[in-house]
CSV table of C-alpha atoms in Angstrom, one decimal:
chain,number,residue,atom,x,y,z
A,44,MET,CA,-44.3,-14.2,16.3
A,45,GLU,CA,-46.8,-15.4,13.6
A,46,LYS,CA,-48.2,-18.8,13.9
A,47,LEU,CA,-48.3,-20.6,10.5
A,48,GLY,CA,-50.6,-23.5,10.0
A,49,LEU,CA,-49.0,-26.4,8.0
A,50,ILE,CA,-51.2,-29.1,6.3
A,51,ALA,CA,-48.7,-31.8,5.6
A,52,GLY,CA,-49.0,-34.5,2.8
A,53,ALA,CA,-46.4,-36.9,1.8
A,54,GLY,CA,-42.6,-36.4,1.1
A,55,ARG,CA,-40.1,-33.8,1.8
A,56,PHE,CA,-42.3,-30.6,0.7
A,57,PRO,CA,-43.8,-30.1,4.3
A,58,ILE,CA,-40.5,-30.6,5.9
A,59,LEU,CA,-38.8,-28.1,3.9
A,60,VAL,CA,-41.7,-25.6,4.5
A,61,ALA,CA,-41.4,-26.2,8.4
A,62,GLN,CA,-37.6,-25.6,8.1
A,63,GLU,CA,-37.8,-22.5,6.3
A,64,ALA,CA,-40.8,-21.0,8.1
A,65,LYS,CA,-39.1,-21.5,11.4
A,66,ARG,CA,-35.8,-20.0,10.1
A,67,ALA,CA,-37.9,-17.0,9.0
A,68,GLY,CA,-39.2,-16.7,12.7
A,69,ALA,CA,-42.7,-18.4,12.4
A,70,GLU,CA,-44.1,-20.8,14.8
A,71,VAL,CA,-45.2,-23.8,12.9
A,72,VAL,CA,-48.5,-25.6,13.9
A,73,ALA,CA,-48.5,-28.8,11.9
A,74,PHE,CA,-51.3,-31.2,11.1
A,75,GLY,CA,-50.5,-34.4,9.4
A,76,LEU,CA,-52.6,-37.1,7.5
A,77,THR,CA,-52.5,-40.6,9.0
A,78,GLY,CA,-50.4,-42.9,7.0
A,79,ILE,CA,-49.4,-40.2,4.5
A,80,THR,CA,-47.3,-37.7,6.3
A,81,ASP,CA,-43.6,-38.6,6.9
A,82,PRO,CA,-43.0,-38.7,10.7
A,83,ALA,CA,-39.7,-36.9,10.0
A,84,LEU,CA,-41.7,-33.7,10.2
A,85,GLU,CA,-42.2,-34.1,14.0
A,86,PRO,CA,-38.8,-33.3,15.2
A,87,ILE,CA,-38.8,-30.1,13.0
A,88,ALA,CA,-42.3,-28.8,13.6
A,89,GLY,CA,-42.7,-30.2,17.0
A,90,LYS,CA,-46.0,-31.9,17.9
A,91,VAL,CA,-48.0,-32.9,14.8
A,92,GLU,CA,-51.6,-33.5,15.2
A,93,TYR,CA,-52.9,-36.3,12.7
A,94,TYR,CA,-56.1,-36.6,11.0
A,95,ARG,CA,-57.4,-39.1,8.4
A,96,LEU,CA,-57.8,-38.1,4.8
A,97,GLY,CA,-61.2,-36.6,4.3
A,98,GLN,CA,-61.4,-34.7,7.7
A,99,ILE,CA,-61.9,-31.0,7.3
A,100,ASP,CA,-64.0,-29.9,10.2
A,101,LYS,CA,-61.7,-30.9,13.1
A,102,PRO,CA,-58.4,-29.6,11.6
A,103,MET,CA,-60.0,-26.3,10.9
A,104,ALA,CA,-61.4,-26.0,14.3
A,105,ALA,CA,-57.9,-26.9,15.8
A,106,LEU,CA,-56.2,-24.3,13.7
A,107,LYS,CA,-58.6,-21.6,14.8
A,108,ALA,CA,-58.2,-22.7,18.4
A,109,ALA,CA,-54.3,-22.4,18.1
A,110,GLY,CA,-54.7,-18.8,16.9
A,111,VAL,CA,-53.8,-19.5,13.3
A,112,THR,CA,-55.0,-17.3,10.5
A,113,ARG,CA,-52.6,-18.3,7.6
A,114,VAL,CA,-52.1,-21.8,6.4
A,115,VAL,CA,-49.6,-23.6,3.9
A,116,MET,CA,-50.7,-26.8,2.2
A,117,ALA,CA,-47.6,-28.8,1.2
A,118,GLY,CA,-46.9,-32.4,0.2
A,119,LYS,CA,-48.4,-34.9,-2.2
A,120,VAL,CA,-51.7,-36.7,-1.8
A,121,GLN,CA,-52.1,-39.3,-4.4
A,122,HIS,CA,-55.3,-38.5,-6.4
A,123,VAL,CA,-55.9,-42.3,-6.6
A,124,SER,CA,-56.6,-42.0,-2.8
A,125,LEU,CA,-60.1,-40.8,-3.9
A,126,PHE,CA,-60.9,-44.4,-5.0
A,127,GLY,CA,-60.3,-46.0,-1.6
A,128,GLY,CA,-59.4,-45.5,1.8
A,129,ILE,CA,-61.0,-42.0,2.2
A,130,LEU,CA,-63.6,-41.5,5.0
A,131,PRO,CA,-64.8,-38.0,4.6
A,132,ASP,CA,-66.5,-36.2,7.6
A,133,LEU,CA,-69.9,-34.6,7.0
A,134,ARG,CA,-68.5,-31.3,5.9
A,135,ALA,CA,-66.3,-33.0,3.4
A,136,THR,CA,-69.2,-35.2,2.2
A,137,LYS,CA,-71.4,-32.1,1.5
A,138,MET,CA,-68.4,-30.4,-0.2
A,139,LEU,CA,-67.7,-33.3,-2.4
A,140,ALA,CA,-71.4,-33.6,-3.4
A,141,ARG,CA,-71.3,-30.0,-4.7
A,142,LEU,CA,-68.3,-30.6,-7.0
A,143,ALA,CA,-68.7,-30.8,-10.8
A,144,ASP,CA,-66.0,-33.3,-11.1
A,145,LYS,CA,-63.1,-34.9,-9.0
A,146,ARG,CA,-60.2,-33.3,-10.5
A,147,THR,CA,-57.3,-32.3,-8.2
A,148,ASP,CA,-57.7,-28.7,-8.6
A,149,THR,CA,-61.5,-28.8,-8.3
A,150,ILE,CA,-61.2,-30.6,-4.9
A,151,LEU,CA,-58.4,-28.4,-3.5
A,152,LYS,CA,-60.0,-25.2,-4.6
A,153,ALA,CA,-63.1,-26.3,-2.7
A,154,VAL,CA,-61.1,-27.1,0.4
A,155,ALA,CA,-59.5,-23.6,0.1
A,156,ASP,CA,-63.0,-22.1,-0.1
A,157,GLU,CA,-64.0,-24.1,3.1
A,158,PHE,CA,-60.8,-22.7,4.9
A,159,ALA,CA,-61.7,-19.2,3.8
A,160,LYS,CA,-65.1,-19.4,5.3
A,161,GLU,CA,-63.6,-20.1,8.8
A,162,GLY,CA,-61.1,-17.1,8.3
A,163,LEU,CA,-58.2,-19.2,7.3
A,164,GLU,CA,-56.2,-17.9,4.5
A,165,LEU,CA,-54.3,-20.5,2.3
A,166,LEU,CA,-50.9,-19.1,1.3
A,167,SER,CA,-48.8,-20.0,-1.7
A,168,SER,CA,-47.0,-23.3,-1.0
A,169,VAL,CA,-43.8,-21.7,-2.1
A,170,ALA,CA,-44.2,-18.8,0.4
A,171,TYR,CA,-41.1,-19.7,2.2
A,172,LEU,CA,-39.4,-21.7,-0.7
A,173,GLY,CA,-38.9,-19.1,-3.4
A,174,HIS,CA,-35.1,-19.8,-3.5
A,175,MET,CA,-35.8,-23.4,-4.8
A,176,LEU,CA,-37.9,-22.3,-7.8
A,177,VAL,CA,-36.3,-23.2,-11.3
A,178,GLY,CA,-35.1,-20.1,-13.0
A,179,THR,CA,-35.2,-19.4,-16.8
A,180,GLY,CA,-32.3,-20.8,-18.9
A,181,VAL,CA,-30.0,-23.6,-18.7
A,182,GLN,CA,-29.4,-24.8,-15.1
A,183,THR,CA,-26.7,-27.3,-15.7
A,184,LYS,CA,-23.2,-27.4,-17.1
A,185,ARG,CA,-24.6,-29.3,-20.1
A,186,LYS,CA,-27.3,-27.7,-22.3
A,187,PRO,CA,-29.9,-29.8,-24.2
A,188,ASP,CA,-28.5,-30.7,-27.6
A,189,ALA,CA,-30.4,-30.2,-30.9
A,190,ALA,CA,-32.3,-33.6,-30.8
A,191,GLU,CA,-33.2,-33.0,-27.1
A,192,LEU,CA,-34.4,-29.5,-27.8
A,193,ALA,CA,-36.7,-30.9,-30.6
A,194,ASP,CA,-38.1,-33.4,-28.2
A,195,ILE,CA,-38.6,-30.6,-25.6
A,196,ARG,CA,-40.6,-28.5,-28.0
A,197,LEU,CA,-42.8,-31.4,-28.9
A,198,GLY,CA,-43.2,-32.6,-25.3
A,199,TRP,CA,-44.0,-29.0,-24.0
A,200,LYS,CA,-47.1,-28.8,-26.3
A,201,ALA,CA,-48.2,-32.1,-25.2
A,202,ALA,CA,-47.5,-31.5,-21.4
A,203,LYS,CA,-49.3,-28.2,-21.6
A,204,ALA,CA,-52.4,-29.9,-23.2
A,205,LEU,CA,-52.3,-32.7,-20.5
A,206,ALA,CA,-51.8,-30.1,-17.6
A,207,GLY,CA,-54.9,-28.3,-19.0
A,208,PHE,CA,-57.1,-31.2,-18.4
A,209,ASP,CA,-55.6,-31.5,-14.8
A,210,VAL,CA,-54.6,-35.1,-15.6
A,211,GLY,CA,-50.7,-34.9,-15.1
A,212,GLN,CA,-47.9,-32.5,-15.7
A,213,THR,CA,-45.2,-34.7,-17.2
A,214,VAL,CA,-44.5,-36.0,-20.7
A,215,VAL,CA,-41.6,-38.2,-21.8
A,216,CYS,CA,-40.4,-38.0,-25.4
A,217,LYS,CA,-37.7,-39.8,-27.5
A,218,ASP,CA,-36.6,-39.4,-31.2
A,219,GLY,CA,-39.5,-37.0,-32.0
A,220,ALA,CA,-42.3,-39.1,-30.4
A,221,VAL,CA,-44.2,-38.8,-27.3
A,222,ILE,CA,-43.6,-42.0,-25.3
A,223,ALA,CA,-45.6,-41.6,-22.1
A,224,LEU,CA,-48.1,-39.1,-20.4
A,225,GLU,CA,-48.4,-38.9,-16.8
A,226,GLY,CA,-51.6,-40.1,-15.2
A,227,MET,CA,-52.4,-40.6,-11.5
A,228,GLU,CA,-49.3,-42.8,-10.9
A,229,GLY,CA,-47.1,-39.8,-10.6
A,230,THR,CA,-43.9,-38.5,-12.4
A,231,ASP,CA,-41.5,-41.3,-11.3
A,232,ALA,CA,-43.8,-44.1,-12.5
A,233,CYS,CA,-44.5,-42.3,-15.7
A,234,ILE,CA,-40.7,-42.1,-16.5
A,235,ARG,CA,-40.3,-45.9,-15.7
A,236,ARG,CA,-43.2,-46.7,-18.0
A,237,ALA,CA,-41.6,-44.7,-20.7
A,238,ARG,CA,-38.3,-46.7,-20.3
A,239,ASP,CA,-40.1,-50.0,-20.5
A,240,LEU,CA,-42.1,-48.8,-23.6
A,241,ALA,CA,-38.9,-47.7,-25.2
A,242,ALA,CA,-37.1,-50.9,-24.4
A,243,THR,CA,-39.8,-53.1,-26.0
A,244,HIS,CA,-38.9,-51.2,-29.3
A,245,GLY,CA,-35.3,-51.8,-28.9
A,246,LYS,CA,-34.7,-48.0,-28.0
A,247,SER,CA,-33.2,-47.8,-24.6
A,248,GLY,CA,-32.2,-44.7,-22.9
A,249,ALA,CA,-31.8,-41.1,-24.2
A,250,LEU,CA,-35.3,-40.0,-22.9
A,251,THR,CA,-36.3,-36.3,-22.6
A,252,VAL,CA,-38.7,-35.3,-19.7
A,253,VAL,CA,-40.9,-32.3,-19.9
A,254,LYS,CA,-42.7,-31.1,-16.7
A,255,VAL,CA,-44.9,-28.0,-16.8
A,256,ALA,CA,-47.4,-26.2,-14.5
A,257,LYS,CA,-51.0,-26.1,-15.3
A,258,PRO,CA,-52.5,-23.2,-17.1
A,259,LYS,CA,-53.3,-20.4,-14.6
A,260,GLN,CA,-51.5,-22.6,-11.9
A,261,ASP,CA,-52.8,-22.0,-8.5
A,262,MET,CA,-49.6,-21.7,-6.5
A,263,ARG,CA,-51.5,-22.7,-3.2
A,264,PHE,CA,-51.3,-26.4,-4.2
A,265,ASP,CA,-50.2,-29.2,-6.5
A,266,ILE,CA,-47.4,-27.2,-8.0
A,267,PRO,CA,-44.7,-29.2,-10.1
A,268,VAL,CA,-41.9,-30.5,-7.7
A,269,LEU,CA,-39.0,-32.7,-8.2
A,270,GLY,CA,-36.5,-34.1,-5.4
A,271,LEU,CA,-33.3,-35.9,-5.2
A,272,ASP,CA,-34.9,-39.4,-5.4
A,273,SER,CA,-36.1,-38.5,-8.9
A,274,LEU,CA,-32.5,-38.3,-10.1
A,275,THR,CA,-32.1,-41.9,-9.3
A,276,VAL,CA,-35.1,-42.7,-11.4
A,277,PHE,CA,-33.8,-40.6,-14.2
A,278,ALA,CA,-30.3,-42.3,-14.2
A,279,GLU,CA,-32.0,-45.8,-14.2
A,280,ALA,CA,-34.3,-44.8,-17.1
A,281,GLY,CA,-31.7,-43.1,-19.2
A,282,VAL,CA,-33.0,-39.7,-19.1
A,283,THR,CA,-30.5,-37.1,-20.6
A,284,ALA,CA,-32.7,-34.0,-20.7
A,285,LEU,CA,-35.2,-32.4,-18.4
A,286,ALA,CA,-37.2,-29.2,-19.2
A,287,LEU,CA,-39.1,-27.5,-16.5
A,288,GLU,CA,-41.4,-24.5,-16.3
A,289,ALA,CA,-39.5,-21.5,-14.6
A,290,GLY,CA,-41.0,-19.8,-11.7
A,291,THR,CA,-43.5,-22.5,-10.9
A,292,THR,CA,-41.5,-25.7,-10.4
A,293,LEU,CA,-39.7,-26.5,-7.2
A,294,LEU,CA,-36.4,-28.3,-7.0
A,295,PHE,CA,-35.9,-29.6,-3.4
A,296,ASP,CA,-32.3,-29.4,-2.2
A,297,LYS,CA,-31.7,-27.4,-5.3
A,298,PRO,CA,-27.9,-26.9,-5.1
A,299,GLU,CA,-27.4,-30.5,-4.4
A,300,PHE,CA,-30.0,-31.5,-7.2
A,301,ILE,CA,-27.9,-29.5,-9.8
A,302,LYS,CA,-24.6,-30.9,-8.6
A,303,ARG,CA,-25.9,-34.6,-9.0
A,304,ALA,CA,-27.5,-33.7,-12.2
A,305,ASP,CA,-24.1,-32.4,-13.5
A,306,ALA,CA,-22.4,-35.6,-12.3
A,307,GLN,CA,-24.8,-37.8,-14.4
A,308,LYS,CA,-24.6,-35.4,-17.3
A,309,LEU,CA,-28.2,-34.5,-17.2
A,310,ALA,CA,-29.1,-31.2,-19.1
A,311,ILE,CA,-31.7,-29.3,-17.2
A,312,ALA,CA,-33.4,-26.0,-18.7
A,313,GLY,CA,-36.1,-23.8,-17.4
A,314,TYR,CA,-38.6,-22.2,-19.8
A,315,LYS,CA,-41.4,-19.6,-19.6
A,316,PRO,CA,-44.8,-20.9,-19.9
A,317,GLU,CA,-44.9,-20.7,-23.8
A,318,GLY,CA,-41.8,-23.1,-23.7
A,319,PRO,CA,-38.7,-22.9,-26.0
A,320,ALA,CA,-38.5,-20.3,-28.6
């Protein structure tokens, strides 16, 4: 039986990885982040060892001691955490000092390099979740109408430019204008901000959300994901259309996600990296 290391961030992502890995016959050796990882992981993965954000040496040593050679990193760690509350160990301090910048990809790729030095291979975060990836084409009963499709085309260009700078991956559009760009606050907060901005101009509802992958997306970490809780935000904000990049975006609880999207008449479509034709 393979032993799979799991580095768990926030949310359902690591829980789903643990469930699917065990279903595939792997033994999960899980490590959580204090104050970040959902305790709901524990009944699924078994014992979870917790470390503070910024520790690298001890988790790697523990993985090696457990006989792990392959690791999945799953779950969100807010980038804003870098501005407070992080206490890096000596190895992490040296690693951070070598970085040219503090972008998410820069940091995570450096972490992956540290793992590789210890013989620990970091796998794609969708290694066990391929069935939850968004496909190409319309995913819901309703397809985007002409106005929504025009906003998707506009939003796609803006989102790809944004993702290229490793700032965010989500853009919200309405009536041919970009309303909000995602920053460190995350997708849901970006959408709420777009709702508020539109409302101040007397244009409530009918928002189009575009979420893309980064150019040359590294599937080992920080891939685009959406869960059922986002549908509540969409409904509250009046989102009517959602465009996602196919093959790189995860929909957690995908069948239920699509079912609920249909119930709120949300149009969802998946597109190749170049976007709508």
